Structure formats: C-alpha cells, structure tokens
Amino acid sequence: MDLRFRGAEPSEEERAAVDALLGPPASAWDGGARTEQDLRFAARAEAARDQLLPALHAVNDRVGWISEGALEYICRRLTIPPAEAYGVATFYALFSVQPRPKRVLHVCTDLACQAKGAESVRKRVEDHFGPAGTSWQESPCLGMCERAPAALALEAGTPPVAQVYAPATPDTITTMAEAPPSSNGSTPSVKVTGETPERAAVPQAGQDGLLLLRRVGTVDPASLDDYRAAGGYTALRRAFELGPAGVIREVLESGLVGRGGAAFPTGRKWDATARQPDHPHYLVCNADESEPGTFKDRVIMEADPYALVEAMTIAAYATGCAKGYLYIRGEYPRAVARLQHAIATARARGLLGDDILGKGLSFDIELRRGAGAYICGEETAIFNSIEGQRGEPRSKPPFPVEKGLFGKPTVVNNVETLVNVLPILERGAQAYAAAEPKLFCVSGAVERPGVYELTFGATLRELLDLSGTTGTTRAVLLGGAAGAFVTDLDIPLTFEGTRAAGATLGSGVVLVIDDDVDLKSLLLRIAEFFRDESCGQCVPCRVGTVRQEEALHRLSRRVDDDDLVLLREVGQTMRDASICGLGQTAWNAVESAIDRLGVFR
C-alpha cells in the first residue's frame, strides 16, 4: 500500500510555485481542474521523476516548507508515488515537511567554525531564538571556513532571499534576527554581511605564476568580456583545433587526476566514456563540496564562474556529451547566482547551445541545486539525486562510464579537476605537468586563511609559512572529517606523500589546530557529522557511526580500555564493509587522533 495524503490540497501559493516550474497542468490527470472531457478518457501520464528535486525546491523557496498538499500536487504533476516523494523530501536537511517560519537561520558548528569560536555564537543564538528546531538550526560546514565562524539565513518568498554572515560573532545575533532586504527582481537575492573583495579569500590573488586562481580578484566575475580579455575561451578554441581525441590525449599526457580525493586519472575516465557506443552521454560537474573545511570550489564558482562553464564545454566536446548537469550544494546561494548568470550569458553569446563558435558542437548546462546532503558528493549518489531518487550511493560495477546518469555513459568531475583542463590546453601537457597546481583550503589557527595554489611537491611547512600560524601548532587535520591528523610538517603535499604518512590529501583541507582547541570536542563533532550524514543504506555505516559517537561520548567523560577496543572494531568494520567512502573513512580522523595525538591517554 502506498502513502496517501487524503484530502490534502495545495495552497494557491504552493500550486503557483510548482506551475511556475512545470507549466500549467494540461488536464485533471496531471493536477488540473476536472472537465467533462477528462471523464471520457484517461490521458497518458509520462513520469518526469527528474523534476522532483527542482519541484521541492520551488515550493520550499516560495513557502518555506513542503506541506502534504504541496507534496501530493507535485506527485500528481510528475506521476510519482507519494511514498517515494516523501522519502526524497525527508532525505535533505534544507527541506522541511513540518510548518516553520519563512526565515530560517543555519549556524555552522562544524570543524573550522568550532575551532574559531562557533560554540559561543551557537549559545547566543539559542538564548535569542530558543532551542534549535524551527527558526534556527545547527548546520554542518557552510563552506565559509576562511571567514569562520559562519551562519546562513534563508528566507522563502518571491523571490527567495539568502544572507551570509561571515564572520558571525555573538554581537551580530540581533542583526541575524532581522529579515534581510527584499529583492526587487525576479531572481533570488544574496547578501553577504562583512564581505570583503573576492581576492580576500585568496591571499595570493594577483601574484604572478598562478594558473587556477590567476583571474580571482582581478577580473569581474559577472563580465564575459573581462573573462575573454583575460584569456578566457582560448582553451576551447585550442580544443577545437585538437579535436576530441586530441583533447583526451593532452589530458592523459598531463597526468591530471581527480581533485575530489579519489585521484583517478581524468584522461582515462574521459577516454572510457568517449568510447562507449551507447548514447546519449552525460557530463556531471560535482560542485557539492560538503567535506568540512573545503571551500576551494566555492571560491572558483564565485570569483571565476566562466572558467567552469568553459571547462565543462571542453569536457563535453571531448567525451561526446550534449547535456551537462552542474550539481551544486544548496548552501552556496552566491555561487548559484553567479553561475546562473554565467550560464545564461554564455548561452546568449553563442558559447552554449547549438553550434558553439560555429564548430558544430551542441552542448548546454543545467544547474541543479542540492538540498543539504553530504552523501550527494559521492558520484553515484549525485545520479540518484538528479533523477529524483534519494541520494544514496549505488553499487559498482557498473561504473559511471558504462551506466551512470539515466543509465547512460557519464563522466563525473569536480570543479577543481575541470578547471585544470584550461591550463593544460593553453600551455600544453608537458608544460602543465612541470608545474602541476593543487588548491589547498587553509583554515583554523592561521593568520591568513584562504585558498592557496601550490605546485605538487611543496611541503606542509611551506604552506603554513605562507598562511602564517598564530600560535603553537598542535596538529593539522588533512583531508577534512574524512582525513587524518598529522604532526609532521615536512610531509610533501602529494597523493603519494600523504599516503606514506598515513594520511590523505583528499579535497585539500588543511585545518590547523592549536592548543586552544578541545580535541575531544572536535572528535565528537566529527562523529556527530558522520552519524547525521550517513544515508542509512548499509548496516556497517548506519550502525557503526552511531556506535562510534556513543563510545566517544563515554570516553570524553571517562577513559575506558573497553571503549577504545570497541572503537577500533567498529571503525575497522566500517572501513571494510561500508558501501561508499562515507563509512569507509568515518573512523580515519578518530583513529589518527588516538594513535598520534594521544587524545585519550
């Protein structure tokens, strides 16, 4: 038996939100008013499951929450069983199926913010608003780590309004309680309190020799003309000269590997997708960087959005994709606005759509917003999310290059990986490989937090010399919550070097911990994060993350050898038997803190 919302009807506002996205219903069979003609025959209803996430966003953005009536109407319009739609709506943290105010404040309590005093902000918010629940809630990493602690206010309306507070201090709580200025246009309004110029997020901005960050802080991110004057679309023209096979050959020879943490050779992935006889092929840009402490992709999308549009176009040309999806996390309203503008401008100027630059290439990009689910950073979970399913990882094989999005060959790359393709084609594979760049997200106890670009082979000490430590460095967390603590500052920042040191480069997180940070509280926050973000699909992760948190709570009160043994057994089980990387890495940081930092001695 399926779930039914008996008697539930959408409000006029909810109906208008859905109809604005999907268009007015054609008949009673897909949500319209019943007519005499509808009683004579049943119209054939085609399922449009992939529009479920945008439809949920449409209602949530307009009203602030998703009622039974709104969900029932969405199901009728898309021909989806209500039970399945309810399962999707309740999967994401940014949606609510219970009444709540239109304005909701999200206060980050994750690692970088916790290290910079988020607890005092959280307490002041609780004193002002009352217990967390409806008007405010604790949030995992908001990707504003260089200006921690951070908070994000989302207000539903026509259009919705977003306001970023970074840094958020106890003194700004009254300001957070106030509604942000309404937008006069038809597009979402985004305001950033305490904002400094774009280059503030990149301490190296304007320096010579930068490859990936060379335009940040020096080029107007909204201007396509400025982007082209600064070398934009040179790489795409070079790609057309080389041809699809030539582009893939350059990427292979460059040695570029994925920058999301898995480090799989990008050229091999592209080549495997291009060779698949099944069509159509799809391109997915993974811009759902939810790893605590990671914000490099956000900086690129906000400060150099056309670079990502151009890089996606090149990837599509090389792999034979006519459609690309840019899946971006819902906590990045400013990046969403910048990318929407860049995509629309590129389309209007003939750089997206049919016959790009007169070369016969047809390719377009659809931006899809996530809604608060760390697991959707996993490449197959993204497919499920786009298709309108719960964002749970799929078993592999088959691999995405064979059967990915909508069951078709799909190439998935994250933002940093894609923008590396531009200097590869501009400089040539050999010249690029001689100075291969990597982005690092430095936060915590440093004087100049931000995104840094170094060549592979630089040491952790060199990176910290650039950012400037503020006191005694007790440890550095490499790779975020899924990474490990290290104390050796002479580790070479390469995939091989960090692996040899029992750590991981991951997504480039470098969180510096000094003596003022309570490591037990930090470990508890990591455990809580993985418990909250586990999709629950597999038992080792679903149960293991809960048991890990329970053991850490007990150990924070009293050290017990039995709990330490239990932690190791649970951690090893998650590592060995979990379906995806979330469960496989949930024990890493805790293990390194126990073994290297002696947290519970």
C-alpha positions as CSV (number, residue, x, y, z in Angstrom):
1,M,0.0,0.0,0.0
2,D,1.3,3.4,-0.9
3,L,1.3,6.5,1.3
4,R,-1.7,8.8,0.7
5,F,-2.4,12.3,1.8
6,R,-6.2,12.0,1.9
7,G,-7.9,15.3,1.4
8,A,-4.6,17.3,1.3
9,E,-4.8,20.1,-1.2
10,P,-2.1,22.6,-2.1
11,S,-2.5,26.3,-1.3
12,E,-2.6,28.7,-4.2
13,E,0.9,29.8,-3.4
14,E,2.2,26.2,-3.5
15,R,0.3,25.5,-6.7
16,A,1.8,28.6,-8.3
17,A,5.3,27.7,-7.3
18,V,5.0,24.2,-8.9
19,D,3.3,25.6,-12.0
20,A,5.9,28.2,-12.5
21,L,8.5,25.4,-12.8
22,L,6.5,22.8,-14.7
23,G,4.0,25.0,-16.6
24,P,0.2,24.8,-16.1
25,P,-1.3,21.3,-15.9
26,A,-2.9,20.1,-19.2
27,S,-5.7,18.1,-17.6
28,A,-7.1,16.8,-14.4
29,W,-4.9,13.7,-14.9
30,D,-1.8,15.8,-14.1
31,G,-3.2,18.1,-11.5
32,G,-5.6,20.4,-13.3
33,A,-9.3,21.1,-12.9
34,R,-11.5,18.2,-14.0
35,T,-13.6,18.8,-17.1
36,E,-16.2,16.7,-18.9
37,Q,-13.6,15.7,-21.4
38,D,-11.4,14.3,-18.6
39,L,-14.2,12.0,-17.6
40,R,-14.4,10.4,-21.0
41,F,-10.8,9.2,-21.3
42,A,-7.6,8.9,-19.2
43,A,-4.7,10.9,-20.5
44,R,-1.4,9.0,-20.7
45,A,0.8,10.5,-18.0
46,E,4.6,10.3,-18.5
47,A,6.7,10.2,-15.4
48,A,9.0,13.2,-15.0
49,R,10.9,11.9,-12.0
50,D,14.0,14.0,-12.6
51,Q,12.0,17.2,-11.9
52,L,11.2,16.1,-8.3
53,L,14.2,17.9,-6.7
54,P,13.6,21.2,-8.5
55,A,9.8,21.0,-7.7
56,L,10.6,20.5,-4.0
57,H,13.0,23.5,-4.2
58,A,10.3,25.6,-5.9
59,V,7.8,25.1,-3.0
60,N,10.4,25.3,-0.3
61,D,11.8,28.5,-1.8
62,R,8.4,30.1,-2.1
63,V,6.7,29.0,1.1
64,G,9.5,27.8,3.5
65,W,8.3,24.3,3.9
66,I,6.6,21.5,2.0
67,S,3.1,20.6,3.1
68,E,1.2,17.3,2.4
69,G,-1.0,19.2,-0.1
70,A,2.1,20.5,-2.0
71,L,3.7,17.1,-2.0
72,E,0.5,15.5,-3.3
73,Y,0.3,18.1,-6.1
74,I,3.9,17.5,-7.1
75,C,3.3,13.8,-7.2
76,R,0.2,14.2,-9.5
77,R,2.1,16.5,-11.8
78,L,5.2,14.2,-12.0
79,T,3.4,10.8,-11.7
80,I,5.4,9.8,-8.7
81,P,4.0,7.6,-5.8
82,P,3.6,9.8,-2.7
83,A,5.6,7.5,-0.5
84,E,8.6,7.8,-2.8
85,A,8.3,11.6,-3.0
86,Y,8.0,11.8,0.8
87,G,11.2,9.7,1.2
88,V,13.0,12.1,-1.1
89,A,11.7,15.3,0.7
90,T,12.7,14.0,4.1
91,F,16.2,13.0,2.9
92,Y,17.5,16.5,2.6
93,A,18.3,18.8,5.5
94,L,17.3,22.0,3.8
95,F,13.7,20.8,3.3
96,S,11.0,20.6,6.0
97,V,7.7,18.7,5.8
98,Q,6.6,20.4,9.1
99,P,5.5,24.0,9.4
100,R,8.2,26.5,10.1
101,P,8.9,30.3,9.6
102,K,9.8,31.5,6.2
103,R,13.2,32.7,7.6
104,V,15.5,30.0,9.0
105,L,19.0,30.7,10.3
106,H,21.6,28.0,9.8
107,V,24.5,28.3,12.3
108,C,27.7,26.3,11.3
109,T,29.0,24.2,14.2
110,D,31.5,22.2,12.1
111,L,35.3,21.8,12.4
112,A,36.7,25.1,11.1
113,C,33.9,27.2,12.8
114,Q,34.2,25.2,16.0
115,A,38.0,26.0,16.1
116,K,37.1,29.7,15.7
117,G,34.5,30.1,18.4
118,A,31.3,28.8,16.9
119,E,30.1,27.5,20.3
120,S,29.8,31.0,21.7
121,V,27.8,32.0,18.6
122,R,25.6,29.0,18.9
123,K,24.8,29.7,22.6
124,R,24.0,33.3,21.9
125,V,21.6,32.3,19.0
126,E,20.0,29.8,21.4
127,D,19.5,32.5,24.0
128,H,17.9,34.8,21.5
129,F,15.8,32.3,19.4
130,G,15.2,29.5,21.9
131,P,16.1,25.8,21.3
132,A,17.1,24.7,17.8
133,G,14.3,23.5,15.7
134,T,12.2,25.8,13.5
135,S,13.6,29.3,13.3
136,W,17.2,28.2,13.5
137,Q,19.2,25.0,13.4
138,E,22.8,23.8,13.7
139,S,24.4,23.3,10.4
140,P,27.3,21.2,9.1
141,C,30.1,23.1,7.2
142,L,28.8,26.0,5.1
143,G,32.0,26.3,3.1
144,M,32.9,29.7,4.5
145,C,35.9,28.4,6.5
146,E,38.2,31.3,5.7
147,R,35.8,33.6,7.5
148,A,34.7,31.3,10.3
149,P,32.5,31.2,12.2
150,A,29.7,31.4,9.7
151,A,25.9,31.5,9.5
152,L,23.4,31.5,6.7
153,A,19.9,32.9,6.7
154,L,17.5,31.5,4.1
155,E,14.1,33.3,3.7
156,A,11.4,32.0,1.5
157,G,9.5,34.3,-0.8
158,T,9.0,35.6,-4.3
159,P,11.9,35.6,-4.9
160,P,13.7,33.9,-2.0
161,V,16.4,35.8,-0.2
162,A,19.7,34.5,1.2
163,Q,22.1,36.2,3.6
164,V,25.5,35.0,4.6
165,Y,27.1,36.1,7.9
166,A,30.8,35.5,7.9
167,P,32.4,36.0,10.3
168,A,29.3,35.6,12.6
169,T,30.0,36.9,16.1
170,P,27.9,36.9,19.3
171,D,27.5,40.6,18.7
172,T,25.8,40.1,15.3
173,I,22.9,37.9,16.6
174,T,20.5,40.8,16.7
175,T,21.3,41.5,13.0
176,M,20.8,37.8,12.2
177,A,17.3,38.0,13.7
178,E,16.3,40.8,11.3
179,A,14.9,40.0,7.9
180,P,17.3,40.7,5.0
181,P,16.5,43.3,2.4
182,S,13.9,42.0,-0.1
183,S,14.9,41.6,-3.7
184,N,13.4,43.9,-6.3
185,G,13.9,41.5,-9.2
186,S,12.6,38.1,-10.1
187,T,15.8,36.2,-9.2
188,P,17.0,35.2,-5.7
189,S,18.8,38.0,-3.8
190,V,22.0,37.2,-2.0
191,K,23.7,39.4,0.5
192,V,27.0,38.8,2.3
193,T,27.5,40.6,5.6
194,G,31.0,41.5,6.4
195,E,32.0,40.8,2.8
196,T,35.4,41.8,1.6
197,P,36.6,41.8,-2.1
198,E,36.8,38.5,-3.9
199,R,40.6,38.4,-3.5
200,A,40.3,38.3,0.3
201,A,39.5,34.6,0.0
202,V,42.7,34.1,-2.0
203,P,45.7,35.6,-0.2
204,Q,47.9,35.0,-3.3
205,A,45.4,36.9,-5.5
206,G,47.2,38.9,-8.2
207,Q,50.5,37.1,-7.9
208,D,52.4,36.1,-11.0
209,G,52.6,32.4,-11.8
210,L,49.1,31.3,-10.7
211,L,47.3,29.0,-13.1
212,L,43.9,28.2,-11.5
213,L,43.5,31.3,-9.4
214,R,45.0,33.8,-11.9
215,R,41.7,35.6,-12.5
216,V,40.4,35.7,-9.0
217,G,40.3,39.2,-7.6
218,T,41.5,40.7,-10.9
219,V,38.5,40.0,-13.2
220,D,34.9,41.0,-12.8
221,P,33.2,37.6,-12.3
222,A,30.0,38.8,-13.9
223,S,31.6,40.1,-17.1
224,L,32.1,37.6,-20.0
225,D,34.1,40.3,-21.9
226,D,36.5,40.7,-19.0
227,Y,36.9,36.9,-18.8
228,R,37.7,36.7,-22.5
229,A,40.1,39.6,-22.3
230,A,42.0,37.7,-19.6
231,G,42.5,34.7,-21.8
232,G,39.0,33.1,-21.5
233,Y,37.9,30.7,-24.2
234,T,41.5,30.3,-25.5
235,A,41.4,26.7,-24.3
236,L,38.1,25.9,-26.0
237,R,39.5,27.2,-29.3
238,R,42.6,25.1,-28.8
239,A,40.3,22.1,-28.1
240,F,38.6,22.6,-31.5
241,E,42.0,22.6,-33.2
242,L,43.0,19.3,-31.5
243,G,39.7,17.5,-31.9
244,P,38.1,15.3,-29.3
245,A,40.7,12.6,-29.4
246,G,43.5,15.2,-29.3
247,V,42.0,16.8,-26.2
248,I,41.8,13.5,-24.4
249,R,45.4,12.7,-25.4
250,E,46.6,16.1,-23.9
251,V,44.7,15.4,-20.6
252,L,46.2,11.9,-20.5
253,E,49.7,13.1,-21.1
254,S,49.3,15.8,-18.5
255,G,48.8,13.2,-15.7
256,L,45.8,15.1,-14.3
257,V,44.0,13.1,-11.7
258,G,40.7,13.8,-9.9
259,R,40.9,16.5,-7.2
260,G,38.0,15.3,-5.2
261,G,40.0,12.8,-3.2
262,A,39.9,9.6,-5.3
263,A,42.8,10.7,-7.6
264,F,41.5,8.7,-10.6
265,P,43.2,9.6,-13.9
266,T,40.9,12.1,-15.6
267,G,42.1,11.2,-19.1
268,R,41.3,7.6,-18.6
269,K,37.8,8.5,-17.4
270,W,37.2,10.7,-20.4
271,D,38.5,8.2,-22.8
272,A,36.4,5.4,-21.4
273,T,33.3,7.5,-21.7
274,A,34.0,8.7,-25.2
275,R,34.4,5.1,-26.4
276,Q,31.0,3.9,-25.2
277,P,28.7,3.1,-28.1
278,D,25.6,3.7,-26.0
279,H,24.2,7.3,-26.4
280,P,23.5,9.9,-25.2
281,H,26.5,10.6,-23.0
282,Y,26.2,12.9,-20.0
283,L,28.6,15.2,-18.2
284,V,28.1,15.9,-14.4
285,C,30.1,18.5,-12.6
286,N,30.3,17.6,-8.9
287,A,30.1,21.0,-7.2
288,D,28.7,19.5,-4.0
289,E,31.8,20.1,-1.9
290,S,30.4,19.3,1.5
291,E,33.6,18.0,3.2
292,P,34.1,20.0,6.3
293,G,36.9,22.5,5.8
294,T,36.6,22.6,2.0
295,F,35.8,25.8,0.1
296,K,38.0,26.0,-2.9
297,D,35.3,25.1,-5.4
298,R,33.1,27.8,-3.9
299,V,35.8,30.4,-4.4
300,I,36.2,29.4,-8.1
301,M,32.5,29.4,-8.8
302,E,32.0,32.8,-7.1
303,A,35.1,34.5,-8.5
304,D,35.7,32.8,-11.9
305,P,32.4,31.2,-13.0
306,Y,33.1,31.4,-16.7
307,A,36.1,29.2,-16.3
308,L,33.9,26.4,-15.1
309,V,31.5,26.9,-17.9
310,E,34.3,26.8,-20.5
311,A,35.9,23.7,-18.8
312,M,32.6,21.8,-18.9
313,T,32.2,22.7,-22.6
314,I,35.6,21.3,-23.3
315,A,34.9,18.1,-21.3
316,A,31.6,17.7,-23.2
317,Y,33.3,18.1,-26.6
318,A,36.0,15.5,-25.8
319,T,33.5,12.9,-24.5
320,G,30.6,13.4,-26.8
321,C,28.1,14.9,-24.3
322,A,25.3,17.1,-25.4
323,K,23.9,17.8,-21.9
324,G,25.7,18.7,-18.7
325,Y,24.5,18.9,-15.2
326,L,26.2,21.2,-12.7
327,Y,25.2,19.8,-9.3
328,I,25.9,22.5,-6.7
329,R,25.2,22.3,-2.9
330,G,22.2,24.3,-1.7
331,E,24.3,26.2,0.9
332,Y,26.1,28.2,-1.8
333,P,23.5,30.8,-2.8
334,R,26.1,33.3,-4.0
335,A,27.8,30.7,-6.2
336,V,24.4,29.6,-7.6
337,A,23.6,33.2,-8.6
338,R,27.0,33.8,-10.2
339,L,26.8,30.5,-12.2
340,Q,23.2,31.1,-13.3
341,H,24.3,34.5,-14.7
342,A,27.4,33.0,-16.4
343,I,25.4,30.1,-18.0
344,A,22.7,32.5,-19.2
345,T,25.2,34.9,-20.6
346,A,27.3,32.2,-22.3
347,R,24.1,30.8,-23.9
348,A,23.0,34.3,-25.1
349,R,26.5,34.8,-26.7
350,G,26.6,31.5,-28.5
351,L,29.0,29.8,-26.2
352,L,26.4,27.3,-25.0
353,G,23.6,25.7,-27.0
354,D,23.6,24.8,-30.7
355,D,26.7,25.2,-32.9
356,I,29.1,26.7,-30.4
357,L,31.5,29.1,-32.0
358,G,30.3,27.8,-35.4
359,K,32.1,24.4,-34.8
360,G,29.0,22.2,-34.8
361,L,29.2,21.4,-31.1
362,S,25.8,21.4,-29.3
363,F,26.1,21.4,-25.6
364,D,24.1,23.0,-22.7
365,I,24.3,23.1,-18.9
366,E,21.5,22.7,-16.4
367,L,22.2,23.8,-12.9
368,R,20.8,21.6,-10.2
369,R,20.8,22.6,-6.5
370,G,21.4,20.0,-3.8
371,A,19.5,20.4,-0.6
372,G,21.8,19.6,2.3
373,A,23.2,16.1,2.0
374,Y,26.9,15.3,2.3
375,I,26.5,11.9,0.7
376,C,25.5,13.6,-2.6
377,G,29.2,14.4,-3.1
378,E,29.6,10.7,-3.9
379,E,29.4,10.3,-7.7
380,T,26.6,7.8,-7.9
381,A,24.6,9.5,-5.2
382,I,24.5,12.5,-7.4
383,F,22.9,10.5,-10.2
384,N,20.1,9.3,-7.9
385,S,19.6,12.9,-6.6
386,I,19.3,14.3,-10.2
387,E,17.0,11.5,-11.2
388,G,14.6,12.3,-8.3
389,Q,15.6,9.4,-6.0
390,R,17.0,9.5,-2.5
391,G,20.7,10.5,-2.7
392,E,22.0,7.1,-1.9
393,P,25.2,5.6,-3.5
394,R,24.9,2.8,-6.0
395,S,26.9,-0.4,-6.0
396,K,29.7,-0.5,-8.5
397,P,30.2,-2.1,-11.1
398,P,28.7,-1.0,-13.4
399,F,30.8,2.1,-13.3
400,P,29.5,5.6,-14.4
401,V,31.5,5.5,-17.6
402,E,29.3,2.5,-18.6
403,K,26.0,3.2,-16.9
404,G,25.7,6.4,-15.0
405,L,23.0,9.2,-15.1
406,F,19.7,7.8,-16.5
407,G,21.6,4.6,-17.2
408,K,23.8,6.1,-19.8
409,P,27.6,6.6,-20.0
410,T,28.5,9.5,-17.8
411,V,31.7,11.4,-16.9
412,V,31.8,13.0,-13.4
413,N,34.5,15.5,-12.4
414,N,34.6,18.1,-9.6
415,V,35.1,21.8,-10.1
416,E,38.9,21.9,-9.4
417,T,39.5,18.9,-11.8
418,L,37.6,20.6,-14.6
419,V,39.3,24.0,-14.4
420,N,42.7,22.3,-14.5
421,V,41.9,21.4,-18.1
422,L,42.1,25.1,-19.2
423,P,45.9,25.5,-18.4
424,I,46.6,22.0,-19.9
425,L,45.2,23.1,-23.3
426,E,46.6,26.6,-23.0
427,R,50.2,25.6,-22.1
428,G,50.4,22.1,-23.4
429,A,50.5,18.9,-21.4
430,Q,54.3,18.8,-20.8
431,A,54.5,22.5,-19.6
432,Y,51.5,21.9,-17.3
433,A,52.9,18.7,-15.8
434,A,56.2,20.5,-15.0
435,A,54.3,22.9,-12.6
436,E,51.1,21.0,-11.8
437,P,49.0,23.1,-9.4
438,K,46.9,22.0,-6.5
439,L,44.5,24.1,-4.4
440,F,44.5,23.9,-0.6
441,C,41.8,25.2,1.8
442,V,43.7,26.6,4.8
443,S,41.7,27.5,7.9
444,G,41.9,27.3,11.7
445,A,44.8,28.8,13.7
446,V,46.4,30.8,10.9
447,E,46.9,34.5,10.2
448,R,45.8,34.4,6.5
449,P,43.2,31.7,6.0
450,G,42.0,31.1,2.4
451,V,42.6,29.1,-0.8
452,Y,46.3,28.6,-1.8
453,E,47.7,27.4,-5.0
454,L,50.9,25.4,-4.8
455,T,52.7,23.0,-7.1
456,F,52.7,19.3,-6.2
457,G,55.7,18.5,-4.1
458,A,55.6,21.5,-1.8
459,T,55.6,20.6,1.9
460,L,53.0,21.3,4.6
461,R,55.5,23.5,6.3
462,E,55.9,25.7,3.2
463,L,52.1,26.1,3.0
464,L,51.9,27.0,6.7
465,D,54.7,29.6,6.2
466,L,52.5,31.2,3.5
467,S,49.4,31.3,5.7
468,G,51.2,32.1,8.9
469,T,50.4,30.2,12.1
470,T,49.0,32.1,15.1
471,G,50.5,30.1,17.9
472,T,51.8,26.6,18.7
473,T,50.6,24.2,16.1
474,R,49.5,21.0,17.9
475,A,48.3,19.2,14.8
476,V,47.0,19.6,11.3
477,L,43.9,17.9,10.0
478,L,44.5,16.9,6.4
479,G,41.6,15.9,4.2
480,G,38.7,17.2,6.4
481,A,36.5,15.0,8.6
482,A,37.3,12.0,6.3
483,G,41.1,12.7,6.7
484,A,43.6,12.3,9.4
485,F,45.6,14.4,11.9
486,V,49.3,14.8,11.3
487,T,52.1,16.4,13.3
488,D,55.0,16.1,10.8
489,L,55.1,19.4,8.9
490,D,57.6,18.2,6.4
491,I,55.1,15.9,4.6
492,P,55.2,16.5,0.9
493,L,51.7,17.6,-0.3
494,T,51.3,14.9,-2.9
495,F,48.9,12.0,-3.0
496,E,51.8,9.6,-2.5
497,G,53.5,11.7,0.2
498,T,50.4,12.0,2.4
499,R,49.6,8.3,1.8
500,A,53.0,7.3,3.0
501,A,52.4,9.4,6.1
502,G,49.2,7.6,6.9
503,A,47.1,10.5,5.8
504,T,45.3,11.6,2.7
505,L,45.4,14.7,0.6
506,G,41.6,14.4,0.0
507,S,39.9,17.5,-1.2
508,G,42.8,19.7,0.0
509,V,41.6,20.6,3.5
510,V,44.3,21.9,5.8
511,L,42.8,22.7,9.3
512,V,45.4,24.0,11.7
513,I,44.8,23.1,15.4
514,D,46.5,24.9,18.2
515,D,46.5,24.2,22.0
516,D,43.3,26.3,22.5
517,V,41.1,23.7,20.7
518,D,39.5,21.0,22.7
519,L,40.3,17.9,20.6
520,K,37.8,15.7,22.4
521,S,35.0,18.1,21.4
522,L,36.4,18.2,17.9
523,L,36.3,14.4,17.6
524,L,32.8,14.3,18.9
525,R,31.8,16.8,16.3
526,I,33.3,14.6,13.6
527,A,31.5,11.6,14.9
528,E,28.2,13.5,15.0
529,F,28.7,14.7,11.5
530,F,29.1,11.2,10.1
531,R,26.1,9.9,12.1
532,D,23.9,12.7,10.8
533,E,25.2,12.4,7.2
534,S,25.0,8.6,6.8
535,C,22.3,7.8,4.3
536,G,21.5,4.6,6.3
537,Q,21.6,2.3,3.2
538,C,24.2,-0.1,4.6
539,V,24.3,-1.6,8.1
540,P,28.1,-1.1,8.8
541,C,27.8,2.7,8.3
542,R,24.2,3.2,9.7
543,V,25.0,1.4,12.9
544,G,28.8,2.0,13.1
545,T,28.6,5.8,13.0
546,V,26.1,5.7,15.9
547,R,28.3,3.3,18.0
548,Q,31.3,5.4,17.3
549,E,29.6,8.6,18.6
550,E,28.3,6.8,21.7
551,A,31.8,5.4,22.5
552,L,33.4,8.9,22.1
553,H,30.7,10.4,24.4
554,R,31.7,7.9,27.1
555,L,35.4,8.4,26.5
556,S,35.0,12.1,26.9
557,R,33.8,11.5,30.4
558,R,36.0,8.6,31.4
559,V,38.7,6.7,29.6
560,D,37.9,3.0,29.4
561,D,40.1,0.5,27.5
562,D,37.0,-1.5,26.5
563,D,35.6,1.5,24.7
564,L,38.9,2.1,22.9
565,V,38.8,-1.6,21.7
566,L,35.2,-1.2,20.7
567,L,36.0,2.0,18.7
568,R,38.7,0.1,16.8
569,E,36.5,-2.8,16.0
570,V,33.6,-0.6,14.8
571,G,36.0,1.6,12.8
572,Q,37.6,-1.3,11.0
573,T,34.2,-2.8,10.2
574,M,33.0,0.4,8.7
575,R,36.2,0.7,6.7
576,D,36.0,-2.9,5.4
577,A,32.3,-3.3,4.8
578,S,30.6,0.1,4.0
579,I,29.3,0.6,0.5
580,C,30.8,4.1,-0.1
581,G,33.5,6.4,1.1
582,L,31.5,7.9,3.9
583,G,31.5,4.8,6.1
584,Q,34.9,3.8,4.8
585,T,36.5,7.0,6.1
586,A,34.4,7.8,9.2
587,W,37.0,6.3,11.5
588,N,40.1,7.9,10.0
589,A,40.3,11.1,11.9
590,V,39.4,9.5,15.2
591,E,42.0,6.7,14.8
592,S,44.7,9.2,14.0
593,A,43.9,11.4,16.9
594,I,44.1,8.4,19.3
595,D,47.3,7.0,17.9
596,R,49.2,10.1,17.0
597,L,47.9,12.8,19.4
598,G,47.2,10.5,22.4
599,V,43.8,12.1,23.0
600,F,42.5,9.5,25.4
601,R,45.7,8.6,27.2
